[in-house]
Each structure stands twice: as C-alpha cells, then as structure tokens.
Amino acid sequence: MNSKSVDKYPEVFISEFRGVRSLHLASDVNNDTSCAPIQGSMRLAVPDQIELEYVQQMNVWMLFNMLPKHIVQLGLGAASLTKFCYRNFLDAKITAVELNPNVIQMCREQFKLHADDARLNVLEMDAFDFVRNVKRHGTVDVIQVDLYDAEANGPVLSSPEFYEACAACLTAEGMMTVNLFADDVQREKNIHAMQQCFDVVVWLPEVHDANVVAIAFKTAPVIDFETLYQRAAILRVNYKLQAPIWVNGLKEWMLAGED
C-alpha cells in the first residue's frame, strides 16, 4: 500500500478465527481494532463459498433471474459476492465499485479476488458517481449494495437521489439488493427512499448477525411460490445457498401486507 492511500482512506486489517478470515476497517473513533465491525469473511477451506448468511441473502435476486448480463457490486467488502458472481455467471459482466484502494488490494492479496479480465472490472471510485453516470443508465440487470464505513452505523449512501440513480442504471426488469445493517429509524428511511423509485421493495427477516436484506424490483414481478420453492431447491443444491428460507421470508412479507 502506498502512503497516500493509507493516509486518505481507512486502513484495512484482517482477523482469523476457527478457519474464517475476516476483513475490518480501522476506525478513527475507536482505536480498539478488536471491536471493529466485520466487513466481510471467507472460510479458508472453501474460499469460493459465501460464508455470512446475510451475504448469501444478497443473492435473493437469483430466484427471479438466472441469466443476468451485467451484475454490479457497490462496496467490495471481502469480495464474496464479486467472486461468487464471477465464478457462477460465466456469460455476465461483473463490475465492482469500491472507493478505498486499500480494500481492493487486501481482497486481491488475502481474499482470492481474481485479477480484472474481459468479464471482471473492479473500479476504484465513489458508488454515487458510478450510478449517476447517464452512460450506465438502463445497462445493469442486478445491483448489489453493501456500503459501510469503519463504524458501520448504517449505509453511507441512503438518499432518495442515490436510490433513484441506482434504479436508473437498471434495465426494465432489473433488481437491486441492499444490506440494511442499521437501527429501525435508518432502516425505515432507506426502505422509504427505495419505495419512491421502485415498483416493489421487499425485505427478508433479520438474520442472527442483525442484518436485514431488501430486494427492490424496478418492475413488480409475478410471484408464484411453487415455482420459487422449486428454484430455491436448485440454488440450495447447486450453489450452497439457503434459498428456501428466502422464499419463506418473501411469503411472510406478502402475508403481513395482506393483514
């Protein structure tokens, strides 16, 4: 790492516990690095599998589209989603956007992130700048948003303008998943902002690590739960994803809306 990037952006460090390597950002607020939130994890024995439950949930869009042409990841984390999409969607272009060059370097060195090639492009830039570029509008099938700073008190981009720009980048049938690790007020603020520019916004039940994942549909899908459970079974067997639980969560959300 060069001194310029270390000075301008939070330093990155890793921890390891019981075969799992995790990525953290150093915080100016809290000098105790042992308390720094986990930004992503990788099990050393199976580095290509997604370790954290909420990160798996970020792939809930797979229940509705298994042939994306362009997948965008906003916020690299430990590169779990980027690696998963690169490995499993061989006909898709994968773009990851990360502001902190130290995160990119650590993912290359310690989390087995593939070098850029014809399908993979990791951009060092601001996520808001990426989505508000009109040249990208209407070009993306899936956007996965996981944008947190060292304190991880809530998404760093959460304005209606940000989500409107994300929606503009999506194709007519495009989808966006968002990690909402936040208190109830911030979570509701983000969901409300998404609802202003997406046809439907659904959120899955909170997982044990306090994360809630939302999926926003630019165009409301036709939901057939029998079909979704069939697809979920395939995802569980072929991709080691707990997809049947996602369908349960979607059904709970729909039933709650009917009350």
Coordinates of C-alpha atoms in Angstrom, one line a residue:
M1 CA 0.0 0.0 0.0
N2 CA 1.3 3.5 -0.8
S3 CA 1.3 6.1 2.0
K4 CA -1.1 8.3 0.1
S5 CA -3.9 5.7 0.1
V6 CA -3.3 4.8 3.7
D7 CA -3.5 8.4 4.8
K8 CA -6.6 9.3 2.8
Y9 CA -8.7 6.1 3.4
P10 CA -9.2 3.8 6.5
E11 CA -6.5 1.2 6.9
V12 CA -7.6 -2.4 6.4
F13 CA -6.7 -5.3 8.5
I14 CA -7.7 -9.0 8.8
S15 CA -8.5 -11.3 11.6
E16 CA -8.8 -15.1 11.7
F17 CA -10.9 -17.3 13.9
R18 CA -11.6 -21.0 13.6
G19 CA -10.7 -21.1 9.9
V20 CA -12.6 -18.0 8.9
R21 CA -10.7 -14.9 7.7
S22 CA -12.5 -11.5 8.1
L23 CA -11.8 -8.0 6.8
H24 CA -12.1 -4.9 9.0
L25 CA -11.6 -1.2 8.6
A26 CA -9.6 0.7 11.2
S27 CA -11.7 3.4 12.9
D28 CA -10.7 6.9 13.9
V29 CA -13.4 6.8 16.5
N30 CA -12.4 3.5 18.1
N31 CA -8.7 2.6 18.3
D32 CA -9.5 -0.8 19.6
T33 CA -9.3 -2.9 16.4
S34 CA -10.6 -5.9 18.2
C35 CA -14.1 -4.2 18.2
A36 CA -14.0 -3.1 14.6
P37 CA -17.1 -4.4 12.7
I38 CA -16.6 -7.3 10.2
Q39 CA -16.8 -6.0 6.6
G40 CA -16.8 -9.5 5.1
S41 CA -15.5 -13.0 5.7
M42 CA -14.1 -16.0 3.9
R43 CA -13.7 -19.6 5.1
L44 CA -10.2 -20.6 4.2
A45 CA -11.1 -24.2 3.4
V46 CA -13.8 -23.2 0.9
P47 CA -12.8 -19.6 -0.2
D48 CA -15.3 -19.5 -3.1
Q49 CA -18.4 -20.2 -0.9
I50 CA -20.2 -17.3 0.7
E51 CA -19.6 -17.5 4.5
L52 CA -22.0 -15.0 6.0
E53 CA -25.8 -15.6 6.0
Y54 CA -26.7 -12.0 5.0
V55 CA -24.2 -12.0 2.2
Q56 CA -25.9 -15.2 0.8
Q57 CA -29.3 -13.3 1.1
M58 CA -27.9 -10.6 -1.2
N59 CA -28.3 -13.2 -4.0
V60 CA -32.1 -13.4 -3.5
W61 CA -32.4 -12.0 -7.0
M62 CA -31.3 -15.4 -8.3
L63 CA -34.9 -16.6 -7.6
F64 CA -36.1 -14.3 -10.4
N65 CA -33.2 -14.2 -12.9
M66 CA -30.5 -16.8 -13.6
L67 CA -29.3 -15.2 -16.8
P68 CA -28.1 -11.7 -15.9
K69 CA -25.8 -10.0 -18.4
H70 CA -24.4 -7.3 -16.1
I71 CA -24.1 -7.5 -12.3
V72 CA -22.8 -4.5 -10.3
Q73 CA -21.5 -4.7 -6.8
L74 CA -21.4 -1.4 -4.9
G75 CA -19.0 -1.8 -1.9
L76 CA -16.5 -4.6 -2.3
G77 CA -16.3 -5.9 1.3
A78 CA -14.3 -9.1 1.3
A79 CA -15.2 -9.7 -2.3
S80 CA -17.5 -12.6 -1.5
L81 CA -20.3 -11.5 -3.8
T82 CA -18.0 -10.4 -6.6
K83 CA -16.2 -13.8 -6.5
F84 CA -19.4 -15.7 -6.4
C85 CA -20.9 -13.9 -9.4
Y86 CA -17.7 -14.1 -11.4
R87 CA -17.5 -17.9 -10.8
N88 CA -21.1 -18.7 -11.4
F89 CA -22.3 -16.4 -14.2
L90 CA -19.8 -17.0 -16.9
D91 CA -21.8 -15.1 -19.5
A92 CA -22.2 -12.0 -17.4
K93 CA -20.1 -8.9 -17.0
I94 CA -19.2 -8.3 -13.3
T95 CA -18.4 -4.8 -12.1
A96 CA -17.4 -4.0 -8.5
V97 CA -17.1 -0.4 -7.3
E98 CA -15.0 0.4 -4.2
L99 CA -13.8 3.7 -3.0
N100 CA -11.0 2.5 -0.7
P101 CA -7.9 1.3 -2.7
N102 CA -6.7 -0.5 0.5
V103 CA -9.8 -2.7 0.4
I104 CA -9.2 -3.6 -3.2
Q105 CA -5.6 -4.5 -2.5
M106 CA -6.4 -6.6 0.6
C107 CA -9.1 -8.5 -1.4
R108 CA -6.5 -9.3 -4.1
E109 CA -3.9 -10.4 -1.6
Q110 CA -5.8 -12.1 1.2
F111 CA -9.3 -13.0 -0.2
K112 CA -8.5 -14.5 -3.5
L113 CA -10.1 -11.8 -5.7
H114 CA -9.4 -12.6 -9.3
A115 CA -7.5 -10.1 -11.4
D116 CA -9.5 -7.9 -13.8
D117 CA -10.2 -9.5 -17.2
A118 CA -12.7 -9.4 -20.0
R119 CA -15.6 -10.2 -17.6
L120 CA -14.4 -8.7 -14.3
N121 CA -13.8 -5.0 -13.7
V122 CA -13.0 -3.6 -10.2
L123 CA -13.3 0.2 -10.2
E124 CA -11.7 2.4 -7.6
M125 CA -14.4 5.2 -7.4
D126 CA -17.3 6.5 -5.5
A127 CA -20.5 4.4 -5.8
F128 CA -22.7 7.5 -6.2
D129 CA -20.6 8.8 -9.1
F130 CA -20.9 5.4 -10.7
V131 CA -24.7 5.2 -10.7
R132 CA -25.4 8.8 -11.7
N133 CA -23.3 8.5 -14.9
V134 CA -26.0 8.6 -17.5
K135 CA -23.9 6.3 -19.8
R136 CA -24.7 3.5 -17.4
H137 CA -28.4 4.0 -17.3
G138 CA -30.5 1.1 -18.4
T139 CA -27.5 -1.2 -18.7
V140 CA -27.4 -3.3 -15.5
D141 CA -29.5 -6.3 -14.6
V142 CA -28.6 -6.6 -10.9
I143 CA -27.1 -4.1 -8.4
Q144 CA -25.9 -5.3 -5.0
V145 CA -25.4 -2.5 -2.5
D146 CA -23.3 -3.0 0.6
L147 CA -21.8 0.4 1.5
Y148 CA -20.5 0.9 5.0
D149 CA -17.7 2.9 6.6
A150 CA -15.5 1.8 9.5
E151 CA -18.1 2.4 12.2
A152 CA -20.9 0.6 10.2
N153 CA -23.7 2.6 11.8
G154 CA -25.7 2.5 8.7
P155 CA -25.4 2.6 4.9
V156 CA -23.2 5.5 3.8
L157 CA -25.4 6.2 0.8
S158 CA -29.1 6.2 1.6
S159 CA -30.6 9.3 0.0
P160 CA -33.6 9.1 -2.4
E161 CA -31.3 10.6 -5.0
F162 CA -28.9 7.7 -4.7
Y163 CA -31.6 5.0 -5.0
E164 CA -33.1 6.9 -7.9
A165 CA -29.8 6.8 -9.7
C166 CA -29.5 3.0 -8.9
A167 CA -33.0 2.5 -10.4
A168 CA -32.0 4.5 -13.5
C169 CA -29.0 2.2 -14.1
L170 CA -31.2 -0.9 -14.1
T171 CA -32.9 -2.5 -17.1
A172 CA -36.7 -2.6 -17.1
E173 CA -36.7 -5.9 -15.3
G174 CA -33.7 -5.1 -13.1
M175 CA -33.3 -5.7 -9.4
M176 CA -31.3 -4.2 -6.5
T177 CA -30.4 -5.9 -3.2
V178 CA -29.3 -3.8 -0.3
N179 CA -27.7 -4.7 3.1
L180 CA -29.5 -2.7 5.8
F181 CA -27.4 -3.1 8.9
A182 CA -28.9 -0.2 10.8
D183 CA -31.3 0.8 13.5
D184 CA -35.0 0.8 12.9
V185 CA -35.1 4.5 12.0
Q186 CA -32.4 4.3 9.4
R187 CA -33.8 1.1 8.0
E188 CA -37.2 2.6 7.5
K189 CA -35.6 5.7 6.0
N190 CA -33.7 3.6 3.4
I191 CA -36.8 1.5 2.6
H192 CA -38.9 4.6 2.1
A193 CA -36.3 6.1 -0.2
M194 CA -36.3 2.9 -2.3
Q195 CA -40.1 2.8 -2.5
Q196 CA -40.1 6.2 -4.2
C197 CA -38.4 4.8 -7.3
F198 CA -39.0 1.0 -7.4
D199 CA -42.3 -0.8 -8.1
V200 CA -41.9 -3.2 -5.1
V201 CA -39.5 -3.3 -2.2
V202 CA -39.4 -6.5 -0.1
W203 CA -37.2 -7.1 3.0
L204 CA -36.3 -10.5 4.4
P205 CA -36.5 -11.3 8.1
E206 CA -33.5 -10.2 10.2
V207 CA -30.7 -12.8 10.4
H208 CA -28.7 -13.6 13.5
D209 CA -26.0 -11.0 12.8
A210 CA -28.6 -8.2 12.8
N211 CA -28.6 -7.7 9.1
V212 CA -31.7 -7.1 7.0
V213 CA -31.5 -7.5 3.3
A214 CA -34.0 -5.8 1.0
I215 CA -34.7 -6.5 -2.6
A216 CA -36.1 -3.8 -4.9
F217 CA -37.8 -4.6 -8.2
K218 CA -37.9 -1.9 -10.9
T219 CA -40.9 -3.7 -12.3
A220 CA -43.2 -5.7 -10.0
P221 CA -42.6 -9.5 -10.6
V222 CA -45.3 -12.1 -10.9
I223 CA -44.7 -14.3 -7.8
D224 CA -45.6 -18.0 -7.9
F225 CA -44.4 -19.5 -4.7
E226 CA -44.5 -23.1 -6.0
T227 CA -42.1 -22.0 -8.8
L228 CA -39.9 -20.1 -6.3
Y229 CA -39.6 -23.1 -4.0
Q230 CA -38.5 -25.2 -7.0
R231 CA -35.9 -22.7 -7.9
A232 CA -34.8 -22.4 -4.3
A233 CA -34.2 -26.1 -4.1
I234 CA -31.9 -25.9 -7.1
L235 CA -30.0 -23.0 -5.6
R236 CA -29.5 -24.9 -2.3
V237 CA -28.1 -27.9 -4.1
N238 CA -26.1 -26.3 -6.8
Y239 CA -24.9 -23.1 -5.1
K240 CA -25.0 -24.0 -1.4
L241 CA -27.4 -21.1 -0.7
Q242 CA -30.1 -21.3 1.9
A243 CA -32.6 -20.1 -0.7
P244 CA -35.7 -21.9 0.6
I245 CA -35.5 -19.7 3.7
W246 CA -35.6 -16.7 1.4
V247 CA -38.8 -17.9 -0.1
N248 CA -40.3 -18.3 3.4
G249 CA -39.3 -14.7 4.1
L250 CA -40.9 -13.5 0.9
K251 CA -44.1 -15.3 1.8
E252 CA -44.1 -13.9 5.3
W253 CA -43.7 -10.4 3.9
M254 CA -46.6 -10.9 1.5
L255 CA -48.9 -12.3 4.1
A256 CA -48.0 -9.5 6.5
G257 CA -49.0 -7.0 3.8
E258 CA -52.4 -8.6 3.4
D259 CA -53.2 -8.2 7.1

